[in-house]
CSV table of C-alpha atoms and ligand atoms in Angstrom, one decimal:
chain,number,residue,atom,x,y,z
A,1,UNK,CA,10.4,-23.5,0.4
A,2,UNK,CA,14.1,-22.5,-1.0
A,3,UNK,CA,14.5,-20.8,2.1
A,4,UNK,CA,13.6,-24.0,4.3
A,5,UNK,CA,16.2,-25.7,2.0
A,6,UNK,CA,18.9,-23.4,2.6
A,7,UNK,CA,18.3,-23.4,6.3
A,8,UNK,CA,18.6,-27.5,6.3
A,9,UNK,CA,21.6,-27.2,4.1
A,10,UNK,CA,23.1,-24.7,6.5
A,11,UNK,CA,22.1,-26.7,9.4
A,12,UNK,CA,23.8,-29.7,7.7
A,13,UNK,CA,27.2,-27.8,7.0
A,14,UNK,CA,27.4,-26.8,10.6
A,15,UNK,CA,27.1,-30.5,11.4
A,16,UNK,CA,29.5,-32.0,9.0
A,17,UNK,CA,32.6,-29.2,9.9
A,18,UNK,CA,33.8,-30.9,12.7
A,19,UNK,CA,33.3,-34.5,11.5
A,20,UNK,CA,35.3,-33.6,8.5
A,21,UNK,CA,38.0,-31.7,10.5
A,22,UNK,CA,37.0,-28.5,8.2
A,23,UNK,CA,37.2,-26.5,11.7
A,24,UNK,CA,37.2,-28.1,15.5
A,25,UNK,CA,39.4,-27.2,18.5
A,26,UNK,CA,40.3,-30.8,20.2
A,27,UNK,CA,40.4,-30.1,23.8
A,28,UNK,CA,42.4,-33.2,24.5
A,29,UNK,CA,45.1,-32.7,21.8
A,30,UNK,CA,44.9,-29.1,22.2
A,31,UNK,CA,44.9,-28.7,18.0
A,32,UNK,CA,43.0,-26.6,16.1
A,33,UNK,CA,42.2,-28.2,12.9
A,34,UNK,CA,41.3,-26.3,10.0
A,35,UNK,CA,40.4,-27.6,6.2
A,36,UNK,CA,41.7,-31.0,7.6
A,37,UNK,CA,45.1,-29.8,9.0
A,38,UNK,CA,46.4,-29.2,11.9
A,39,UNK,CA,46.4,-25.2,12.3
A,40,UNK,CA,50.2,-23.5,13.4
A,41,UNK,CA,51.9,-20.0,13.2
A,42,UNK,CA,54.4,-22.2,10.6
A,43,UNK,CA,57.4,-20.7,12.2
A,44,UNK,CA,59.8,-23.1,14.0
A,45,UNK,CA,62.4,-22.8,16.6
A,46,UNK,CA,64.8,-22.2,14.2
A,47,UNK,CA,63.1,-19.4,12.6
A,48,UNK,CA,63.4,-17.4,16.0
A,49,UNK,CA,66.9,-18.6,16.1
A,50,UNK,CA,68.3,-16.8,13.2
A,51,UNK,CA,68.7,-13.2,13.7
A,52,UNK,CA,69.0,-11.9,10.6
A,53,UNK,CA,66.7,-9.3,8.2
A,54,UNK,CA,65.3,-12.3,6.1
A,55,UNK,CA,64.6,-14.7,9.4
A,56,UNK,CA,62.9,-11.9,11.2
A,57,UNK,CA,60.8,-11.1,7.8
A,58,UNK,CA,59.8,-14.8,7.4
A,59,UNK,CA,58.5,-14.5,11.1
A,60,UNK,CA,56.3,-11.7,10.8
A,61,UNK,CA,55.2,-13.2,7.6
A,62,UNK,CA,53.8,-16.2,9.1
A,63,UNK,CA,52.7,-14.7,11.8
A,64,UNK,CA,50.4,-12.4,9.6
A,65,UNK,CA,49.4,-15.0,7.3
A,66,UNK,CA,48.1,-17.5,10.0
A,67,UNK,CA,47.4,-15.4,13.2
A,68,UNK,CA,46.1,-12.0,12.4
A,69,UNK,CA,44.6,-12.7,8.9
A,70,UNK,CA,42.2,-15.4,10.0
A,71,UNK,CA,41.3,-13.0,12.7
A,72,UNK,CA,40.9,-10.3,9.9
A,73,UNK,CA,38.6,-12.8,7.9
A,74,UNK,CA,36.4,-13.9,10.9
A,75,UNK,CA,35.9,-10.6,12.2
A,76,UNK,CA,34.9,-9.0,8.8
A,77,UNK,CA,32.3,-11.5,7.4
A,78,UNK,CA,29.5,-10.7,9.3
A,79,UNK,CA,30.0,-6.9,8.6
A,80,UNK,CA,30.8,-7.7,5.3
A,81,UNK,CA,27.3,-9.6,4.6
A,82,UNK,CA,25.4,-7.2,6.4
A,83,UNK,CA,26.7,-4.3,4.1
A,84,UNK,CA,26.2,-6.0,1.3
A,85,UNK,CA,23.1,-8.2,2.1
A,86,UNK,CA,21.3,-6.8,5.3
A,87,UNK,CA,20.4,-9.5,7.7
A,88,UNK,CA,20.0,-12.2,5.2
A,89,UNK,CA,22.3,-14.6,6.9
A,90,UNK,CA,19.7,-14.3,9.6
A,91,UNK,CA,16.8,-15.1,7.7
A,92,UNK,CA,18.1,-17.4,5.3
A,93,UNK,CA,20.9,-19.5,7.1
A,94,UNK,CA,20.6,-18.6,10.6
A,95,UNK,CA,19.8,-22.3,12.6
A,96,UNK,CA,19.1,-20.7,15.4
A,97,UNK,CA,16.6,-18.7,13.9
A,98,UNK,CA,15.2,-21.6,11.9
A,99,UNK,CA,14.2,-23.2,15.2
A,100,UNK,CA,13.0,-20.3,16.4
A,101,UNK,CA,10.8,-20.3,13.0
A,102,UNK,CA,10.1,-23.8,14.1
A,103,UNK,CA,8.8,-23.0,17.9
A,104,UNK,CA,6.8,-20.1,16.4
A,105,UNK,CA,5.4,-22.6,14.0
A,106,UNK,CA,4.1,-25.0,17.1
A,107,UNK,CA,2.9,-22.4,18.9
A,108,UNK,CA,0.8,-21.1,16.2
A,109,UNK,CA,-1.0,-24.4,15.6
A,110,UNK,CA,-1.2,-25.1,19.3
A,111,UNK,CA,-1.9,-22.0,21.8
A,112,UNK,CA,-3.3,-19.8,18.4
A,113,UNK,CA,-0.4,-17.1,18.1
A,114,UNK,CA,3.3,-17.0,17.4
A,115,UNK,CA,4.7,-16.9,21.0
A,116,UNK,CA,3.2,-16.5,24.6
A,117,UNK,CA,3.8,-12.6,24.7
A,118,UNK,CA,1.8,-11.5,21.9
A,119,UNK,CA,-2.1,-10.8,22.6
A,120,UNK,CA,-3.4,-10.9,19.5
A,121,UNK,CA,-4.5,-14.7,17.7
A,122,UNK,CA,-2.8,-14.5,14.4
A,123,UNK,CA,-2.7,-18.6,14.0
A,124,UNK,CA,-5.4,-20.3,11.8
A,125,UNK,CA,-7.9,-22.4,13.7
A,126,UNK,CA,-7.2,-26.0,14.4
A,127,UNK,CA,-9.2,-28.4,15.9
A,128,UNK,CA,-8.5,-29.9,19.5
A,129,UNK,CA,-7.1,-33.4,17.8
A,130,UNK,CA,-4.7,-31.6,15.9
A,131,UNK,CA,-4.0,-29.3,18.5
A,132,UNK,CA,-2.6,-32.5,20.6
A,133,UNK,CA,-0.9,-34.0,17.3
A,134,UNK,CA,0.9,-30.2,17.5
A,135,UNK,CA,1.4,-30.8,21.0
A,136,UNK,CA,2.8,-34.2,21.3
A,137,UNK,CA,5.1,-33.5,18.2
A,138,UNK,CA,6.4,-30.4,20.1
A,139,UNK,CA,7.2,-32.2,23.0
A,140,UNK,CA,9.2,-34.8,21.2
A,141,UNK,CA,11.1,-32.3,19.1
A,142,UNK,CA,11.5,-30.5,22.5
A,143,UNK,CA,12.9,-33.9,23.8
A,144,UNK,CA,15.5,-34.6,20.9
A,145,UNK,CA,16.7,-31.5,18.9
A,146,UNK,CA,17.8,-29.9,22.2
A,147,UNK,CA,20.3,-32.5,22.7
A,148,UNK,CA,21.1,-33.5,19.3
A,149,UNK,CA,22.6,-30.1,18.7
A,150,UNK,CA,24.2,-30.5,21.7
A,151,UNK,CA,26.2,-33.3,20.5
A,152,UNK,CA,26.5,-31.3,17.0
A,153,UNK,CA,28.1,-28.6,18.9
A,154,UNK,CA,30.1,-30.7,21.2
A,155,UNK,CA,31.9,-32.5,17.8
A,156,UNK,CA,33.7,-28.8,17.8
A,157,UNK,CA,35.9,-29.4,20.8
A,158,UNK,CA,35.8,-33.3,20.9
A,159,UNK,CA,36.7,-35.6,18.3
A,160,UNK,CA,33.6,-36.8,16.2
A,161,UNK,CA,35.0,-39.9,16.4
A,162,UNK,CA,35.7,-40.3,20.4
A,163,UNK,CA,31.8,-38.7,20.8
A,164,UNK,CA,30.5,-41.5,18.5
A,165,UNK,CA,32.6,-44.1,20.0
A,166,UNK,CA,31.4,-43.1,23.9
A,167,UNK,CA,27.3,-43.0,22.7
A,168,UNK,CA,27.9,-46.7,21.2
A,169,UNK,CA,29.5,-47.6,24.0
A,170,UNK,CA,26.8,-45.7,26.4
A,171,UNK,CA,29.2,-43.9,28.5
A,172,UNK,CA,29.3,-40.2,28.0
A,173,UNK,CA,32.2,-38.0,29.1
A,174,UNK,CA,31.7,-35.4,31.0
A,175,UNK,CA,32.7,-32.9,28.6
A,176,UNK,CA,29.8,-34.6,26.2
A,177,UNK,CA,27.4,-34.4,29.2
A,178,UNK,CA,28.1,-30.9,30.0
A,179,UNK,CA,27.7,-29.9,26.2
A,180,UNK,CA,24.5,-31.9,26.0
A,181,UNK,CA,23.3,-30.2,29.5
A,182,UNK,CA,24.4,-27.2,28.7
A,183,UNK,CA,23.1,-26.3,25.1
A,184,UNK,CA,19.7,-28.6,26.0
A,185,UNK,CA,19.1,-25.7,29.0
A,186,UNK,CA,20.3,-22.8,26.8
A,187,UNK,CA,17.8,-23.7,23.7
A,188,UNK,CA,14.7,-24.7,25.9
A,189,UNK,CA,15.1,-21.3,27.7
A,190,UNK,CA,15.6,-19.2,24.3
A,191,UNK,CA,13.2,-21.6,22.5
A,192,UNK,CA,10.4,-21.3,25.2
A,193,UNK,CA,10.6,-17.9,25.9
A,194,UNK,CA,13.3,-15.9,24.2
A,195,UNK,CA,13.0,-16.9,20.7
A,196,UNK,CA,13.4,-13.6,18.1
A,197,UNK,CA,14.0,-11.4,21.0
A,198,UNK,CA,17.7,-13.1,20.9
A,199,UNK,CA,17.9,-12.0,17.0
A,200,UNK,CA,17.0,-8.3,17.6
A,201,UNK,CA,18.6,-7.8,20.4
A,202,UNK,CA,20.8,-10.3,21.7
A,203,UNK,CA,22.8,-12.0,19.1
A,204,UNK,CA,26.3,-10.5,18.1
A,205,UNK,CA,26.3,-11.5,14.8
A,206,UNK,CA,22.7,-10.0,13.7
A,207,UNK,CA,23.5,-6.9,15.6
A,208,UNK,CA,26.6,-6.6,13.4
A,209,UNK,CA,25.1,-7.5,10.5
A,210,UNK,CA,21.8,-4.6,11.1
A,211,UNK,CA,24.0,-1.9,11.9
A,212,UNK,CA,26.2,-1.9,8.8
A,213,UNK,CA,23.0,-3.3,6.6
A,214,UNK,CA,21.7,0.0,8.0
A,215,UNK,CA,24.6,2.7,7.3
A,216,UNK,CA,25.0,0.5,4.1
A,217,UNK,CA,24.1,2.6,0.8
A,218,UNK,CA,24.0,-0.4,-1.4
A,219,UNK,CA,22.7,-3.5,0.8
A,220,UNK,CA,19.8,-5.3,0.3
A,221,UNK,CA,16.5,-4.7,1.5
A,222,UNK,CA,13.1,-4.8,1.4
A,223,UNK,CA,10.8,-2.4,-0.5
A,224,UNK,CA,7.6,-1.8,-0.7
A,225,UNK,CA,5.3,0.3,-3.3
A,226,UNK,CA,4.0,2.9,-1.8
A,227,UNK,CA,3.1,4.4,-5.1
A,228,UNK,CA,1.1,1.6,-5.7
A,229,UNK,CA,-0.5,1.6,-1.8
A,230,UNK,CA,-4.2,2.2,-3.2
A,231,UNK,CA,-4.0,-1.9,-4.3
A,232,UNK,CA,-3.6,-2.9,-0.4
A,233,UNK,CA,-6.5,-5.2,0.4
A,234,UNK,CA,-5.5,-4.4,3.8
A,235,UNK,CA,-5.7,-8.3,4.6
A,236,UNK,CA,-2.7,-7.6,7.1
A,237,UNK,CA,-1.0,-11.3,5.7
A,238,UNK,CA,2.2,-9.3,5.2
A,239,UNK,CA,2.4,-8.2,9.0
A,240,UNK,CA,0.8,-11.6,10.5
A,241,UNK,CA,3.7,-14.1,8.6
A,242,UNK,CA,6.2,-11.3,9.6
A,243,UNK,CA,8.3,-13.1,13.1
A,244,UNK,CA,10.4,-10.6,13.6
A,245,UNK,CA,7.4,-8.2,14.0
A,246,UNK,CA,8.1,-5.3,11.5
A,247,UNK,CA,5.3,-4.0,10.2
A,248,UNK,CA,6.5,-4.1,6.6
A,249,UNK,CA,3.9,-1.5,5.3
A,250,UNK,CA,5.0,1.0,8.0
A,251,UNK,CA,7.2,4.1,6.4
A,252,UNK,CA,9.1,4.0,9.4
A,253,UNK,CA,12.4,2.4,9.0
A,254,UNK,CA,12.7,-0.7,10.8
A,255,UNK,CA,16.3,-2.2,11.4
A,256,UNK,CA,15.1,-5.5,12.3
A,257,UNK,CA,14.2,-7.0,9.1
A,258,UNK,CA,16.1,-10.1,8.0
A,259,UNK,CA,14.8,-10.2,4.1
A,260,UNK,CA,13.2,-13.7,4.7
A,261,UNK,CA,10.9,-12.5,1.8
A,262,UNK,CA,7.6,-13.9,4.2
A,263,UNK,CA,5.7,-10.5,3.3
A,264,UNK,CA,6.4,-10.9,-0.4
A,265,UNK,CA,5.2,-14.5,-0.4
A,266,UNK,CA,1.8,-13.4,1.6
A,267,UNK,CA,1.1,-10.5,-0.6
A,268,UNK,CA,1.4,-12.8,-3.7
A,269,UNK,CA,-1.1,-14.7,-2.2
A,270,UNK,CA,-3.4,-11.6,-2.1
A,271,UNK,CA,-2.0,-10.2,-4.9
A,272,UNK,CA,-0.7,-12.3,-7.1
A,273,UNK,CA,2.7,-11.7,-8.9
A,274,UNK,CA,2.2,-7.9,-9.0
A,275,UNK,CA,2.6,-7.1,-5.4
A,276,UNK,CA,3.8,-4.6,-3.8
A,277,UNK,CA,6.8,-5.9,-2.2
A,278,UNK,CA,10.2,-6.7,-3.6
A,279,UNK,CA,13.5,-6.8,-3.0
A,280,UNK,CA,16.2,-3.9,-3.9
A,281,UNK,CA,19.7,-2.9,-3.4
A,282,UNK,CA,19.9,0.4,-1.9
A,283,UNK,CA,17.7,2.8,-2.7
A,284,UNK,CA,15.7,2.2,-6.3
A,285,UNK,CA,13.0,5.4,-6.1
A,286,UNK,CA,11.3,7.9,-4.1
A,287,UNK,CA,8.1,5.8,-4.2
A,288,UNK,CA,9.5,2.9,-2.3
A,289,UNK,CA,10.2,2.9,1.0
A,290,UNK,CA,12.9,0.4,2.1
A,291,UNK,CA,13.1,-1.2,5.5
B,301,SF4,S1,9.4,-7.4,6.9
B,301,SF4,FE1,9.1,-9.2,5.5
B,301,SF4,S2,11.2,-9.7,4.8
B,301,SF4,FE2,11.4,-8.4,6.7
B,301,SF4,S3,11.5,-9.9,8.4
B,301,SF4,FE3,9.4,-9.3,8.1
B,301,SF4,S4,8.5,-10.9,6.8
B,301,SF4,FE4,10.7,-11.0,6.6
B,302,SF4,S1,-0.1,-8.6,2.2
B,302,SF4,FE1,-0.2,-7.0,0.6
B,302,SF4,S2,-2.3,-6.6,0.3
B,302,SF4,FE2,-2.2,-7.6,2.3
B,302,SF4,S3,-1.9,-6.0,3.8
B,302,SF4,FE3,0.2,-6.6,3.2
B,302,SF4,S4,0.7,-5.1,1.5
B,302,SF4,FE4,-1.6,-5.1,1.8
């Protein structure tokens, strides 16, 4: 649940940046706007003008500060996280992943398993009625999320206020049309048939974020007790909740995980609040094996 909460939340912030001018690029005004100002290099004509020691250093101050610093910031946050949290943006923030989450969910209730690739029925039985409730509610959330977040992401590079004003009015730009078009095709293809594949393999971001969760020493990830493996009902609930398909009980490494905590909420169930899954920083004892 606190993970569905901070997926919304997430999900919300995203929509309210450009609305709020927190960060957009206007296309037609050609401004960036960031925290609610217009973005420059601060230096004006007559900076470049005055050639002397103090002018140039003023320059190349700016030109830190507000070119390559942001650039410093935006490139380093991913790695960052992922050092220090694994792929925990993916799992807990992520909203692409959350409506991947969200297709896998569907397809459970209404074809029996998590996606149409994989063979085995892992999805508790419904019965045909709700099976069509499933259905019908997928194809409506196929019908309006697709180009809701189309308009969401189209609010980055034209003015809230212009997009709002042209969907009253009923005439969309083309730049609105295109971003609805565009992002509708993109998430039915990765919704229908891409879906975690994107995470693992696909996706900048969660590629950053594994590889320096992996090298990491001190990041976080998940354990499991294998001094403790003799309690394993072998009920399998750890592996079937698991969407990105680790196999959390398997000592082999697995890069993918993205510390959603699924397992450790399925074992509870089997276990209660003994289980043998938890979370750890680095590397807490030879009995656990982290993923
Ligand atoms: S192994 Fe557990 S924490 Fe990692 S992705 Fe799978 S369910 Fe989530
Ligand atoms: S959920 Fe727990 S008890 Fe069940 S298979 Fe996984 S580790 Fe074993």
């Amino acid at each position: 649940m606190t993970r569905r909460v901070t997926q919304a939340a997430f999900l919300i912030l995203l929509f309210l940046l450009p609305v709020f001018d927190i960060f957009r690029y206007d296309t037609e005004t050609q401004e960036l706007f960031l925290f609610g100002k217009v973005w420059s290099l601060g230096i004006t004509g007559a900076d470049l003008l005055e050639h002397s020691v103090r002018g140039a250093g003023h320059v190349a101050f700016q030109f830190f500060v507000n070119a390559i610093l942001p650039w410093i910031i935006v490139l380093t946050v991913f790695p960052l996280m992922g050092f220090l949290f694994g792929r925990l943006f993916c799992g807990w923030l992520c909203p692409e992943g959350a409506l991947f989450e969200l297709a896998d969910f569907l397809s459970m209730k209404i074809i029996g398993r998590r996606n149409l690739f994989i063979k085995n029925q892992n999805g508790s039985p419904v019965s045909n009625k709700q099976r069509l409730i499933y259905a019908a509610l997928a194809v409506l959330m196929l019908l309006t999320i697709p180009p809701l977040v189309g308009i969401i992401l189209t609010g980055y590079f034209i003015a809230p206020k212009t997009i709002a004003r042209e969907i009253m009015a009923g005439e969309l730009s083309t730049g609105l049309k295109a971003g609805i078009i565009g992002v509708s095709i993109y998430m039915f293809i990765t919704s229908i048939l891409v879906r975690h594949f994107f995470c693992k393999y696909v996706c900048a971001a969660g590629l950053m974020q594994t590889l320096f969760g992996w090298i990491s020493p001190v990041s976080l990830r998940l354990a499991f007790d294998k001094k403790n493996i003799s309690r394993c009902t072998d009920c399998k609930g750890c592996e079937k909740v698991c969407f990105m398909e680790v196999k959390p009980r398997n000592p082999k490494r697995d890069i993918n995980c993205v510390n959603c905590g699924e397992c450790i909420t399925a074992c509870e169930k089997e276990l209660g609040k003994d289980n043998l899954f938890s979370y750890t920083f680095g590397s807490k004892d030879k009995n656990t094996q982290k993923q």
